[in-house]
Each structure stands twice: as C-alpha cells, then as structure tokens.
Short mmCIF file of C-alpha atoms and ligand atoms in Angstrom, two decimals:
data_model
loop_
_atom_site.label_atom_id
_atom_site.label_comp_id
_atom_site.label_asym_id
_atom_site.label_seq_id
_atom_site.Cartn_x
_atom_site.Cartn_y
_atom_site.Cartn_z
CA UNK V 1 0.00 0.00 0.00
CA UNK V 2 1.12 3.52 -0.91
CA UNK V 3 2.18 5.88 2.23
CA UNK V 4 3.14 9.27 0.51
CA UNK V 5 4.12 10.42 -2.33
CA UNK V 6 6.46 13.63 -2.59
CA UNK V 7 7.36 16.03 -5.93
CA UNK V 8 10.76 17.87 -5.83
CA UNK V 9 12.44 19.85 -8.18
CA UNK V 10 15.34 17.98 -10.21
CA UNK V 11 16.93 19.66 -13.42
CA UNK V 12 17.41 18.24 -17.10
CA UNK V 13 19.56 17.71 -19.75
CA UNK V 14 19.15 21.65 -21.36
CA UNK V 15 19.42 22.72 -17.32
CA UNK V 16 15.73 23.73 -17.22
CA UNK V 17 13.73 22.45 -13.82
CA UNK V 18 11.93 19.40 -14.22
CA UNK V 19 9.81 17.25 -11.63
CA UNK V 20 10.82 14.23 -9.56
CA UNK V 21 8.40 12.08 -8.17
CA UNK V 22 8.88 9.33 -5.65
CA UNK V 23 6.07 6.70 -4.06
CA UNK V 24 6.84 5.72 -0.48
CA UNK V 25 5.14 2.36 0.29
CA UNK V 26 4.37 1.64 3.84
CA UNK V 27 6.54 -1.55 3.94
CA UNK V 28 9.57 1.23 3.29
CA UNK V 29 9.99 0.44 -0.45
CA UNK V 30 10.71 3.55 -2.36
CA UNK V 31 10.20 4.10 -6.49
CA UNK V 32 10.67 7.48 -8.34
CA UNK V 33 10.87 8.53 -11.80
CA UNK V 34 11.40 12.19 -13.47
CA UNK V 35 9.59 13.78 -15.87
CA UNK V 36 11.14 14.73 -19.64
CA UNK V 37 10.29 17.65 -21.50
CA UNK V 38 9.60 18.43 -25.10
CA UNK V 39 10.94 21.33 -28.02
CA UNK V 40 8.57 20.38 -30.83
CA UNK V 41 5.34 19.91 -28.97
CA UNK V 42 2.33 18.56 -30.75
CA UNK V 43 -0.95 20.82 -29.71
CA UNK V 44 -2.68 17.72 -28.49
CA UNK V 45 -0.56 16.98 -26.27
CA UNK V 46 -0.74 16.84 -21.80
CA UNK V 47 0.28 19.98 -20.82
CA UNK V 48 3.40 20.08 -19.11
CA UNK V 49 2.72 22.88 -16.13
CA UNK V 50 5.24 25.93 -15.80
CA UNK V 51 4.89 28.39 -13.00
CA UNK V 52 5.40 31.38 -15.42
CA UNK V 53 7.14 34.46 -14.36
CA UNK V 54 10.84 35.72 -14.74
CA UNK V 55 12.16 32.86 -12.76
CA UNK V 56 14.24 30.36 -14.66
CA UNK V 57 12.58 31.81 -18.09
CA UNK V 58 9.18 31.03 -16.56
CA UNK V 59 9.85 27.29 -16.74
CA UNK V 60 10.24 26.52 -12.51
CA UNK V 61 7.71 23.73 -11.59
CA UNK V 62 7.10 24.48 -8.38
CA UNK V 63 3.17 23.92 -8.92
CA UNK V 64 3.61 20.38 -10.55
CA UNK V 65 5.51 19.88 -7.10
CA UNK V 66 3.19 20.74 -5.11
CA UNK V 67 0.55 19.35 -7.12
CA UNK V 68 1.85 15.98 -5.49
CA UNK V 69 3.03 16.98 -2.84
CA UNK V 70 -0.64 17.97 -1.65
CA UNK V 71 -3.42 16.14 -3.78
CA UNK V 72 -2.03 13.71 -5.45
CA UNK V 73 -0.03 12.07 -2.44
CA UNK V 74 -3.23 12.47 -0.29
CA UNK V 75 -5.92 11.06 -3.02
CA UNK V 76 -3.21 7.42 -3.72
CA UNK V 77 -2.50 7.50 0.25
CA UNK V 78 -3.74 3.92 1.59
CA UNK V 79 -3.89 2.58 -2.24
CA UNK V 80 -2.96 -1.07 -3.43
CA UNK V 81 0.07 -0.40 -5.28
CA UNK V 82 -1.15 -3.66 -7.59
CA UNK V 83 -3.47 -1.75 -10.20
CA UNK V 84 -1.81 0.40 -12.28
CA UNK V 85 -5.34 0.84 -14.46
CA UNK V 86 -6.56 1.79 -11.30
CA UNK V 87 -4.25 4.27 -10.09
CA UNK V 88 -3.99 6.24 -13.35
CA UNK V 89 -7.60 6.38 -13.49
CA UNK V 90 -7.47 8.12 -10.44
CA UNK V 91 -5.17 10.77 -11.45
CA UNK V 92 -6.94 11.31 -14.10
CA UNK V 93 -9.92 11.57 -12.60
CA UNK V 94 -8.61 14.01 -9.58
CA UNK V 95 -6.91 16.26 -12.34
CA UNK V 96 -10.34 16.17 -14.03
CA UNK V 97 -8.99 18.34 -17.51
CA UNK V 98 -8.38 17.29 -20.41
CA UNK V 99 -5.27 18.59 -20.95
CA UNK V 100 -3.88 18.04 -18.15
CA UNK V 101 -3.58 21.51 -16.96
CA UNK V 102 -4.79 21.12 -13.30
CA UNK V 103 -2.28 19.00 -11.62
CA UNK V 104 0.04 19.48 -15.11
CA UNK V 105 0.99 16.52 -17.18
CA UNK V 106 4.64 16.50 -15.91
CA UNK V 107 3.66 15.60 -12.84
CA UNK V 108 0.90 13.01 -13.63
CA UNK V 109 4.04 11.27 -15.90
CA UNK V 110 6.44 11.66 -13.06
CA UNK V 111 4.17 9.89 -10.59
CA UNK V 112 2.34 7.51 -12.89
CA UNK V 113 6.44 6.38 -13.63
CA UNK V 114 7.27 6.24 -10.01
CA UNK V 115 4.35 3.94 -9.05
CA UNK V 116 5.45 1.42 -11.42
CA UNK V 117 8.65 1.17 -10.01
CA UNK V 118 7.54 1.14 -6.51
CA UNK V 119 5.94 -2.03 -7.53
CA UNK V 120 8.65 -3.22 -9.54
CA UNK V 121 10.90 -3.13 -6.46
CA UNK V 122 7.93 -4.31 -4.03
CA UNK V 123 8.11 -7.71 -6.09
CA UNK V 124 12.17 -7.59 -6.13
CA UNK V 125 12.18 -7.61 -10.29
CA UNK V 126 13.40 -5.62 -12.89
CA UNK V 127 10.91 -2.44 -14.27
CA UNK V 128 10.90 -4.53 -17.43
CA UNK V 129 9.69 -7.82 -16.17
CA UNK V 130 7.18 -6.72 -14.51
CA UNK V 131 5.47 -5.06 -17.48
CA UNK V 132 6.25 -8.55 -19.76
CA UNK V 133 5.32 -10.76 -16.81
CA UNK V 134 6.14 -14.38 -18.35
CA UNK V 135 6.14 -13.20 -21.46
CA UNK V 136 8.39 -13.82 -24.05
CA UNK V 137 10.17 -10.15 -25.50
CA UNK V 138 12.53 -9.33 -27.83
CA UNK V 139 15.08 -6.04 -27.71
CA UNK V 140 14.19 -3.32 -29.72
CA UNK V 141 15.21 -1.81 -32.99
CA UNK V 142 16.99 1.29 -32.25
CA UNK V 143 16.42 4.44 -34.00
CA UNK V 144 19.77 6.89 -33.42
CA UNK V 145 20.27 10.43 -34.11
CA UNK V 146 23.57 11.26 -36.44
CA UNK V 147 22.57 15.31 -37.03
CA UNK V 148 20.09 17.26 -35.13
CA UNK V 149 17.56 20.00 -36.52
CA UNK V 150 14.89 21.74 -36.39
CA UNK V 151 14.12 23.27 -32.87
CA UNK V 152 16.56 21.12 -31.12
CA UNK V 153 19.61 22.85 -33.08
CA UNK V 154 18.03 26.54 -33.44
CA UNK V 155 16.40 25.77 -37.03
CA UNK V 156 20.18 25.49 -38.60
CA UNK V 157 17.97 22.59 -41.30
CA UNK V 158 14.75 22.14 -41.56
CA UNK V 159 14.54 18.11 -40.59
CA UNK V 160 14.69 17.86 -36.85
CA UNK V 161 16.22 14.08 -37.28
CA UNK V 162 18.72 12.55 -39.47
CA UNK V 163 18.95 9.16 -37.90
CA UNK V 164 20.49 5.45 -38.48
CA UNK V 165 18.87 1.63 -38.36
CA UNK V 166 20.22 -1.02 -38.21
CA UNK V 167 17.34 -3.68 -38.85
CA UNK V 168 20.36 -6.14 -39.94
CA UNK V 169 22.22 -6.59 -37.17
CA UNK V 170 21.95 -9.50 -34.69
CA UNK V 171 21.58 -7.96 -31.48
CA UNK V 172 20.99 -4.51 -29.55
CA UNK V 173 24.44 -4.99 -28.97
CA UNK V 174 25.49 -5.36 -32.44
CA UNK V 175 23.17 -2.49 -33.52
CA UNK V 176 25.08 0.05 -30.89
CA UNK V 177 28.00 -1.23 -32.28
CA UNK V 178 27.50 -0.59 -35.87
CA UNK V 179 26.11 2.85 -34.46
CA UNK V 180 28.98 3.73 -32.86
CA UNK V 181 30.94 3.49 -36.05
CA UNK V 182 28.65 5.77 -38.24
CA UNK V 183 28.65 8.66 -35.48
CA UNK V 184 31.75 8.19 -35.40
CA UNK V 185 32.69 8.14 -39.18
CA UNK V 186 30.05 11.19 -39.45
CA UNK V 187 32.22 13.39 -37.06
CA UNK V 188 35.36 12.82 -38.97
CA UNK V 189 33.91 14.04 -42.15
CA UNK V 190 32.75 16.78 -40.30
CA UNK V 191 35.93 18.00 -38.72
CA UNK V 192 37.55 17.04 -42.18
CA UNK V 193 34.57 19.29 -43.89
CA UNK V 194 35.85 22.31 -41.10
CA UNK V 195 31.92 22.26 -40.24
CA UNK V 196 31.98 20.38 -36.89
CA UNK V 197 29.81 22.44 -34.36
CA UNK V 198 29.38 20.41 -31.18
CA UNK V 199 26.61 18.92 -30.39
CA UNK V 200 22.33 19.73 -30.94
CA UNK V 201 20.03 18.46 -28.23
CA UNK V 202 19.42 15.28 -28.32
CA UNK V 203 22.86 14.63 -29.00
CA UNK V 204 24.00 14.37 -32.86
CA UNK V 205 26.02 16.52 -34.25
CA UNK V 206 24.91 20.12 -34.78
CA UNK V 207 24.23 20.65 -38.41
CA UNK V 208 26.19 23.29 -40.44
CA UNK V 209 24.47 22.35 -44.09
CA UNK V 210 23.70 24.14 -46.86
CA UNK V 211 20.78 22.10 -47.33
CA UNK V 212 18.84 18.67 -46.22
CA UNK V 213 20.17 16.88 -48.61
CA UNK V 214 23.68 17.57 -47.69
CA UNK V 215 22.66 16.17 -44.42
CA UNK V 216 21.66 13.14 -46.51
CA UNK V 217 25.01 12.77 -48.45
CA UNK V 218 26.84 13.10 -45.54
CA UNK V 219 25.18 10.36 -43.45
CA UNK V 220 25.34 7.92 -46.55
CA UNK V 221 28.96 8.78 -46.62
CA UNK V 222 29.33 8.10 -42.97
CA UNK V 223 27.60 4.75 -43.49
CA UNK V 224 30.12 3.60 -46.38
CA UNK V 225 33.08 4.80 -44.59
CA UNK V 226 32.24 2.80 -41.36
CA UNK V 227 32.30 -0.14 -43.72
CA UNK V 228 28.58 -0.96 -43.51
CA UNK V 229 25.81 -1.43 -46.25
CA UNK V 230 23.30 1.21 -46.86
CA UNK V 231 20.38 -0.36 -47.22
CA UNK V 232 21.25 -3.63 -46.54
CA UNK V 233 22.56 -3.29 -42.99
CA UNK V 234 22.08 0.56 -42.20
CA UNK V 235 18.63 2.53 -43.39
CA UNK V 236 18.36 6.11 -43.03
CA UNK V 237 15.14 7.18 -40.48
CA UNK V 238 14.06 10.98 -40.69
CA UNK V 239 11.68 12.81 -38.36
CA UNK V 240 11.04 15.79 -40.61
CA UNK V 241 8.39 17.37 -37.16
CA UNK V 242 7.10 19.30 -40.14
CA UNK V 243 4.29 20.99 -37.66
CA UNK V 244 7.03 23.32 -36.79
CA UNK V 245 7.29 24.98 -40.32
CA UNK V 246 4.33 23.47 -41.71
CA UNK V 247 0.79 25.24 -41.25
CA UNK V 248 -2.24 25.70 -43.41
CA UNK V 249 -0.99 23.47 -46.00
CA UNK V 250 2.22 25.81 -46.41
CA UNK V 251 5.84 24.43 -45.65
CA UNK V 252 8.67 26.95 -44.98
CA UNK V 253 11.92 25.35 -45.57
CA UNK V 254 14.28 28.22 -44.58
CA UNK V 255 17.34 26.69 -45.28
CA UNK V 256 16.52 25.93 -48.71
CA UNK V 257 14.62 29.20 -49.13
CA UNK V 258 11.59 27.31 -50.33
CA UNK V 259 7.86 27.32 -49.65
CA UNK V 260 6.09 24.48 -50.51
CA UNK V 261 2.05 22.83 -50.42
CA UNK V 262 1.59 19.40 -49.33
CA UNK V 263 2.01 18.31 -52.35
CA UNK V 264 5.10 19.89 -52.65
CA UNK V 265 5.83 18.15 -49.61
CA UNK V 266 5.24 14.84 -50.44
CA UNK V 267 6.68 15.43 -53.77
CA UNK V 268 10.47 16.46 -52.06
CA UNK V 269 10.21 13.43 -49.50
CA UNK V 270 9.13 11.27 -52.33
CA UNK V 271 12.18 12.24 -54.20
CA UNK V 272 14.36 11.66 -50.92
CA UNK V 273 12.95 8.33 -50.82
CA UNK V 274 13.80 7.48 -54.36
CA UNK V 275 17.75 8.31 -53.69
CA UNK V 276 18.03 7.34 -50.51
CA UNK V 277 17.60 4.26 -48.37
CA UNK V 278 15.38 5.75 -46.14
CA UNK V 279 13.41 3.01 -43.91
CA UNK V 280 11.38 5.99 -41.76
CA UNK V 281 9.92 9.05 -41.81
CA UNK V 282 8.08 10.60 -38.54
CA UNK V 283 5.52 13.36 -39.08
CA UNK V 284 6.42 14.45 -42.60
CA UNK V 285 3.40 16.26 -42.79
CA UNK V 286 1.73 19.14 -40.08
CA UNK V 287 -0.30 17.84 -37.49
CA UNK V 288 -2.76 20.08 -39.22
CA UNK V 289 -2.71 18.52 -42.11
CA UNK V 290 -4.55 15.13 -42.02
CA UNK V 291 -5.21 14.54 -46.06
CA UNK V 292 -1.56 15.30 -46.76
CA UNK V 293 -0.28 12.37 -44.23
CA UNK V 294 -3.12 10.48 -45.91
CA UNK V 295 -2.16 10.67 -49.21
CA UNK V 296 1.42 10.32 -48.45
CA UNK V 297 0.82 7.14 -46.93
CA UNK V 298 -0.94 5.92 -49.34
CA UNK V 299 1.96 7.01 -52.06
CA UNK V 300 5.18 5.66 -49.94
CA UNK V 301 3.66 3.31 -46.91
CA UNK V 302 4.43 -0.07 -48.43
CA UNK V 303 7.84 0.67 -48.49
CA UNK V 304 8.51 3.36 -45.41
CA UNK V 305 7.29 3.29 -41.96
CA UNK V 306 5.21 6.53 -41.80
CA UNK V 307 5.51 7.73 -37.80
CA UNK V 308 2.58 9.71 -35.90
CA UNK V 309 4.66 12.13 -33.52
CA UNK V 310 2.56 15.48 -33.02
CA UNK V 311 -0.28 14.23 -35.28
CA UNK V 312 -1.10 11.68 -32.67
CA UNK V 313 0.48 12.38 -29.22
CA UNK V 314 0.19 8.96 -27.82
CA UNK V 315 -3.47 9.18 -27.83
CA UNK V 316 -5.31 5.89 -28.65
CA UNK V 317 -8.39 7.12 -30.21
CA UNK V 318 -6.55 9.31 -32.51
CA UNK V 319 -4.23 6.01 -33.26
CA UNK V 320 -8.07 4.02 -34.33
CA UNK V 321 -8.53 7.07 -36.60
CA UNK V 322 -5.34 7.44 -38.13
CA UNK V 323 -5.98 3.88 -38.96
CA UNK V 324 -8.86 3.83 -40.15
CA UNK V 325 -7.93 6.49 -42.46
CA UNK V 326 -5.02 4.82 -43.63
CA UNK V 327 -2.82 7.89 -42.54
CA UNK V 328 0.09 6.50 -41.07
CA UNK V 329 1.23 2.86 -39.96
CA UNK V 330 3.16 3.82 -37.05
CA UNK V 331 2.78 5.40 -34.09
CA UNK V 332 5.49 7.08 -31.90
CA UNK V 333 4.91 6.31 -27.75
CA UNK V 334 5.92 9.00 -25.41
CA UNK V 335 3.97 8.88 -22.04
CA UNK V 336 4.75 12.37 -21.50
CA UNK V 337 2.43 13.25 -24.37
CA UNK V 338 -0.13 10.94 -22.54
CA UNK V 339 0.17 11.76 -18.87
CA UNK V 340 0.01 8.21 -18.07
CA UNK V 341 1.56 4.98 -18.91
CA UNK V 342 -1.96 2.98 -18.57
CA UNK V 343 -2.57 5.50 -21.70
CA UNK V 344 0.54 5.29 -23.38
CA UNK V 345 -0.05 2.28 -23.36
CA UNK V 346 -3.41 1.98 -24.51
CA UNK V 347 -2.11 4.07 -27.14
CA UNK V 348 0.67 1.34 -28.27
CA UNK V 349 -1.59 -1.49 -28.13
CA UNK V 350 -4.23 0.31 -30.50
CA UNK V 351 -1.34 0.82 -32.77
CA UNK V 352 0.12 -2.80 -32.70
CA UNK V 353 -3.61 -3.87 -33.12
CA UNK V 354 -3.64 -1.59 -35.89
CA UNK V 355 -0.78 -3.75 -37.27
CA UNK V 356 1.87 -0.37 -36.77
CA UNK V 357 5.01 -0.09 -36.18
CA UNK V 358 5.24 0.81 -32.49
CA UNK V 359 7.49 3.20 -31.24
CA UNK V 360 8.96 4.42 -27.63
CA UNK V 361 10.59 7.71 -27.65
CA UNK V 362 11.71 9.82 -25.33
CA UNK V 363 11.74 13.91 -25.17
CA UNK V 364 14.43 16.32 -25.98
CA UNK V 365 14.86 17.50 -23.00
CA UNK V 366 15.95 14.13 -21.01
CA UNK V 367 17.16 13.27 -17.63
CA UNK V 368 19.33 10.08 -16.02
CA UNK V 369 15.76 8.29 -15.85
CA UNK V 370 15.74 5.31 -17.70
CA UNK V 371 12.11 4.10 -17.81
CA UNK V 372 11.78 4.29 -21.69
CA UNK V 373 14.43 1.43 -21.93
CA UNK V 374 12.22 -0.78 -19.93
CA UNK V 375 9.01 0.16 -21.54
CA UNK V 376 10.43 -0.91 -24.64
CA UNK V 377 11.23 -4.46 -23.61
CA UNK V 378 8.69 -4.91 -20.95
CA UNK V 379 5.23 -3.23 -23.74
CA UNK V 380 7.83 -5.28 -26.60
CA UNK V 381 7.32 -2.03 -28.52
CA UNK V 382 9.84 -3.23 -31.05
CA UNK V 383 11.46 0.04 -31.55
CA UNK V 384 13.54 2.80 -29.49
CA UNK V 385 14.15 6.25 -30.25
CA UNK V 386 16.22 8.09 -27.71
CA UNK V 387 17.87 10.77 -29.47
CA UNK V 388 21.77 10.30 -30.73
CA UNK V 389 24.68 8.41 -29.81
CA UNK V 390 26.57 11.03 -26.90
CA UNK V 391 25.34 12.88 -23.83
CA UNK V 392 24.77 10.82 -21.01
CA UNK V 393 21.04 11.35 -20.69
CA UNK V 394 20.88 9.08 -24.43
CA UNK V 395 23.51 6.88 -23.24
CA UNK V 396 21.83 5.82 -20.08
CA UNK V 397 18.90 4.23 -21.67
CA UNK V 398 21.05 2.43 -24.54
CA UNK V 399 22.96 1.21 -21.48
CA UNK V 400 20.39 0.14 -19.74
CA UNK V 401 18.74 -2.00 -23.14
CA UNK V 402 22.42 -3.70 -23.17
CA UNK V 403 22.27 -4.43 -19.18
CA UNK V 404 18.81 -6.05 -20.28
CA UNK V 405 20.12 -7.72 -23.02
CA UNK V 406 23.17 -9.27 -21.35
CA UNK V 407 20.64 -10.56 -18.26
CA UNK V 408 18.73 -12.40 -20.81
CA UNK V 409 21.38 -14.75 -22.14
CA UNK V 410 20.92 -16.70 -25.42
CA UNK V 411 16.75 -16.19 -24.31
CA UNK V 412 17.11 -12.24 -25.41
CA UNK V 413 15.87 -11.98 -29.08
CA UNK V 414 15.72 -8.67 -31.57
CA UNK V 415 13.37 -7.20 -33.08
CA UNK V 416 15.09 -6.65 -36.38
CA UNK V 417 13.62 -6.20 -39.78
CA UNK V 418 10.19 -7.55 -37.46
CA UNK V 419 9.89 -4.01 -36.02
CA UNK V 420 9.08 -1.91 -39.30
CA UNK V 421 5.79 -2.27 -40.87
CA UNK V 422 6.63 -3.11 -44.10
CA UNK V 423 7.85 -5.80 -46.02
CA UNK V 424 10.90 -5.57 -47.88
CA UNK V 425 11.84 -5.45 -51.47
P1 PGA L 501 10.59 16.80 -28.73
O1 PGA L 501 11.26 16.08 -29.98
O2 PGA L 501 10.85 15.99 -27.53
O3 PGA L 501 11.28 18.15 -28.71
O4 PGA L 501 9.13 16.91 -29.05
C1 PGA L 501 11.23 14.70 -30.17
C2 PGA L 501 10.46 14.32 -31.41
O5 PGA L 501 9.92 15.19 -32.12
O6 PGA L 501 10.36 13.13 -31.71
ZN1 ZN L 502 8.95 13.74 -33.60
#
C-alpha cells in the first residue's frame, strides 16, 4: 500500500527544472521517476505545467511539485500499489482536464512512472519484467540520431532528425555497435569538412548544411566509410516534425529558401525516398494537415514506416482514426504526451492492433531516468528512439537496453527487420 508520495524539483539535460516524483510504500519500499520535457510539442498533447514568471525563463515547476506533494499524495494515500489501471484512473480523474492543466501533465508522468517502479521493487524484479510478466520479448530496434535540426539545433535545417537503423544486425548490442561506427565516421567528415559544431540536443552533431540533402550525403557517406551497407545493414530514419514549419498546408523550408504545399511536400520526400535508403519518416506532414499524411501514406507506406509524432500524441483514439484512415502505420509512444503509462499504453496497443510499427521515444529534453528502456522491452514495442549516440542522458537508456540484453542470455531476441511495418523489397 502507498504511504506518501512527494514532488521535488530535479533539473534536465538543457538545465531547465523538471519534476521528480517518488512513491513511499508503507513496507519502506521507495520508487521514483522524473519527468522529460519536449521542443517540438504537438498541440494535443498533456500539458506540461510551468509556473510562469521571470524565474528560470518562466519554466520553474514548483506547482507540478506541489501538485503531489498535496493532492495527489493524499488522493493514492492507503492505495494497493497492484493496479496500475486503477491508479492512473485516479489521477486522471482528480486532475479532471483534459489537458492536463490542473495538476500538469509533468507531474501526472512523473508519478504515474514512479508507481510502477515502486511495484517493480515491491516484487524484487526488474521495471521490465514486470510489465512482460512471463512473457516472451525481444530487444528493440533502435532508431539513433547522427545530425540534429529543427528546434533542437536553433532551425540550422529544416529536418529535426537525421537518424540510423540497423534492422540487420543481430543484437541490440550489435546495432550500438554498428552505431557507434557511423557517429563516429560522421564526425570525422565533419571536422575534415571544417563544419563540426558540437553537439544539438538530443545529441547528434549540430548541423552546419547548406541544405537537407547535404545532411543526406553526408550520413550515406558516414555509413560507407564505417564499412557498412546502406540499405542492406544501415537505413536512413528521418523525423522531418514538419508541424514546426508546416501550417495551413504551407511548408517553410528556410534553409533551402523554399515554400512548398503538401504536395510539394510529399513530392520532395518522395524524391528523398527514391535516392536514398530511407526506412522511416516521422511526421512528414503538419499535425494540421490530415489529407496530406493520408495521401502520403498511401503514395510511400508499403515501403517506409510513416511515424505519428505530433499528429497523434500517444493518444489511442486518434491512433483508431489514423488507422482507419489509412494515414500512417506507425505510431510514436511518449507517455509524457499521454500523462500516463496505462494511456501510453493503450495508445501502443491500438497501434500494434492496428498492425503499426510501435514506437517508444523519449523527449528532448531528457534526464538520467531510464524508464523508456524498460518500456520498450517490458510493452515489446519493437522500436527505441532516444535521441543520438553522446550525452549521457541518451547513453543511459542504450545502457540500460544492453544491461537487459546481457541478463537475458541466449533467451534475449531482436526485433530486427520484425519491427518496421513493411515488407521488404
Ligand atoms: P521533442 O522532440 O521531444 O522536442 O518533441 C522529439 C520528437 O519530435 O520526436
Ligand atoms: Zn517527432
């Protein structure tokens, strides 16, 4: 049974505040969990709950805090742990908005996280196996940032993402491996190019391009020079977040000076597609802009996974619509966007029902918390996208997959060319 639960202020991976929660059971066993934060935030999603003001840019969270500090630890006080359903439903129901804007999505997350791994540690087992149970689950196809965009890198390209697969290797292990290469091949023609900037966001390198398909060029250089297969062993994944220069039907590409319609849009990706071995593209459409996903799904989806980010928000409704409309055929799962995993997850299983390609991601603005690694193994979402292949907040959750990995023996399987939901050529 839950005792307390208490909110405190922790700090992230761009230095901005962010909130800890941690469950106190009365036997003494403890479980806490921090919330991320997003750049490129999709309308729909929870609200994540500032305090406003000239403090700390506005962004302090000292009212998620007390949020559960106060309510929230009073309204689960004397709860079975057992029922996750259960206790989610009650946050939801105590925050009583739909956006989350009462108690604030960040620290619904934050607590919703920490409950499960107050359990976890109740029954002496790993966050992972107690979301598989006796299940059988396989490790998940990574999806790793090379360059960073878009809002994570101050707009320096217009794609937010240029990221690596590798659907061919044998393991996790053997996919980080293969990873490691590329980045690493991809910074030497950097520094070689005189263009090597540090580091965007989420990681990958910070993008001095003249255009996105120089990005492009680059990375398929960085695959051939780290001896690997494009294609074959290493496809190309993009997250385009085109809601952040997309709206109305209208596209801004600064970088390229270009304005484009949606099916100007499609046209571009569709010719990106053609020259590259691109296996993924997340929201290359606006989340305003449901007919253009549509049709671009229907052009390029039997050969690309096509990835709901902001035009879903880990909301399973809007994954049995996108479905039905034939919009995309994956969907990206961030419980953050939710506000709790018993929706996240709902959202997943809608997706995988669906037949989609199912997704955990975390935020760009990360911490040392490494739930996402064990929702990915424990939900066996089949895919992982954590941002690139540095900072320590990225590395801790590829860490943690290998730490799962390794405990599994000869019994740990990978998802592999399984994960994407198309079949190949
Ligand atoms: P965000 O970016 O966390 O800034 O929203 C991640 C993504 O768009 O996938
Ligand atoms: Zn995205």
């Amino acid at each position: 049974r839950i005792e307390q639960v208490r909110g405190r202020r922790v700090w992230d991976s761009r230095g901005r505040p962010t909130v800890e929660a941690e469950v106190r059971l009365r036997s003494g066993v403890r479980g806490r969990a921090i919330a991320p934060a997003g750049a490129s935030t999709g309308t729909g999603e929870a609200l994540d709950l500032r305090d406003g003001g000239t403090r700390f840019a506005g962004m302090d969270v000292g009212r998620a805090c007390a949020a559960i500090n106060e309510e929230i630890s009073t309204a689960l006080a004397g709860w079975d742990i057992a029922d996750q359903q259960a206790l989610d439903d009650r946050l939801i129901a105590l925050d009583g908005t739909r956006e989350r804007s009462r108690l604030g999505g960040n620290a619904m997350v934050a607590t919703s996280m920490a409950l499960l791994h107050a359990r976890a540690a109740a029954h002496d087992r790993p966050l992972w196996r107690e979301l598989a149970g006796e299940r059988k689950v396989r490790m998940p196809l990574p999806e790793i940032q090379i360059f960073g965009g878009g809002a994570h890198a101050a707009r320096r390209v217009d794609v937010q993402d240029f990221m690596i697969m590798c659907p061919a290797a044998r393991s996790f292990t053997q996919a980080l491996e293969w990873t490691a290469e590329v980045y690493l091949a991809a910074g030497a023609l950097l520094k070689k190019a005189g263009t090597l900037q540090g580091v965007a966001d989420e990681g990958g390198y910070w993008p001095a391009f003249s255009s996105n398909e120089q990005a492009l060029d680059t990375l398929m250089q960085a695959i051939l020079d780290a001896g690997l297969r494009p294609g074959e062993e290493v496809g190309i994944s993009l997250d385009i977040a085109a809601s952040e220069f997309g709206r109305n039907g209208r596209y801004e590409l600064a970088l390229e000076g270009r304005s484009l319609d949606s099916d100007g849009m499609i046209e571009m990706l569709g010719g990106w597609l053609e020259r590259y071995p691109i296996l993924s593209i997340e929201d290359p459409l606006a989340e305003d802009d449901p007919s253009g996903f549509r049709r671009f799904c229907e052009a390029h989806g039997a050969r690309c996974q096509v990835i709901g980010d902001d035009f879903l928000v880990t909301n399973a409704g809007r994954v049995r619509a996108a479905a039905e409309a034939g919009s995309v055929n994956a969907v990206l799962v961030k419980p953050n966007q939710a506000g709790t995993l018993s929706e996240a997850h709902a959202a997943l299983v809608t997706g995988k029902a669906a037949g989609f390609g199912t997704i955990v991601s975390a935020r760009s603005g990360e911490t040392e918390d490494v739930t996402i690694a064990h929702l990915a193994v424990g939900w066996n979402a089949g895919q992982l996208k954590v941002g690139s292949f540095s900072r320590s907040e990225r590395m801790a959750k590829w860490n943690e997959v290998l730490r799962i990995e390794e405990s599994l023996g000869s019994e740990a399987g990978f998802w592999g060319w399984d994960a994407l939901p198309f079949r190949r050529a």
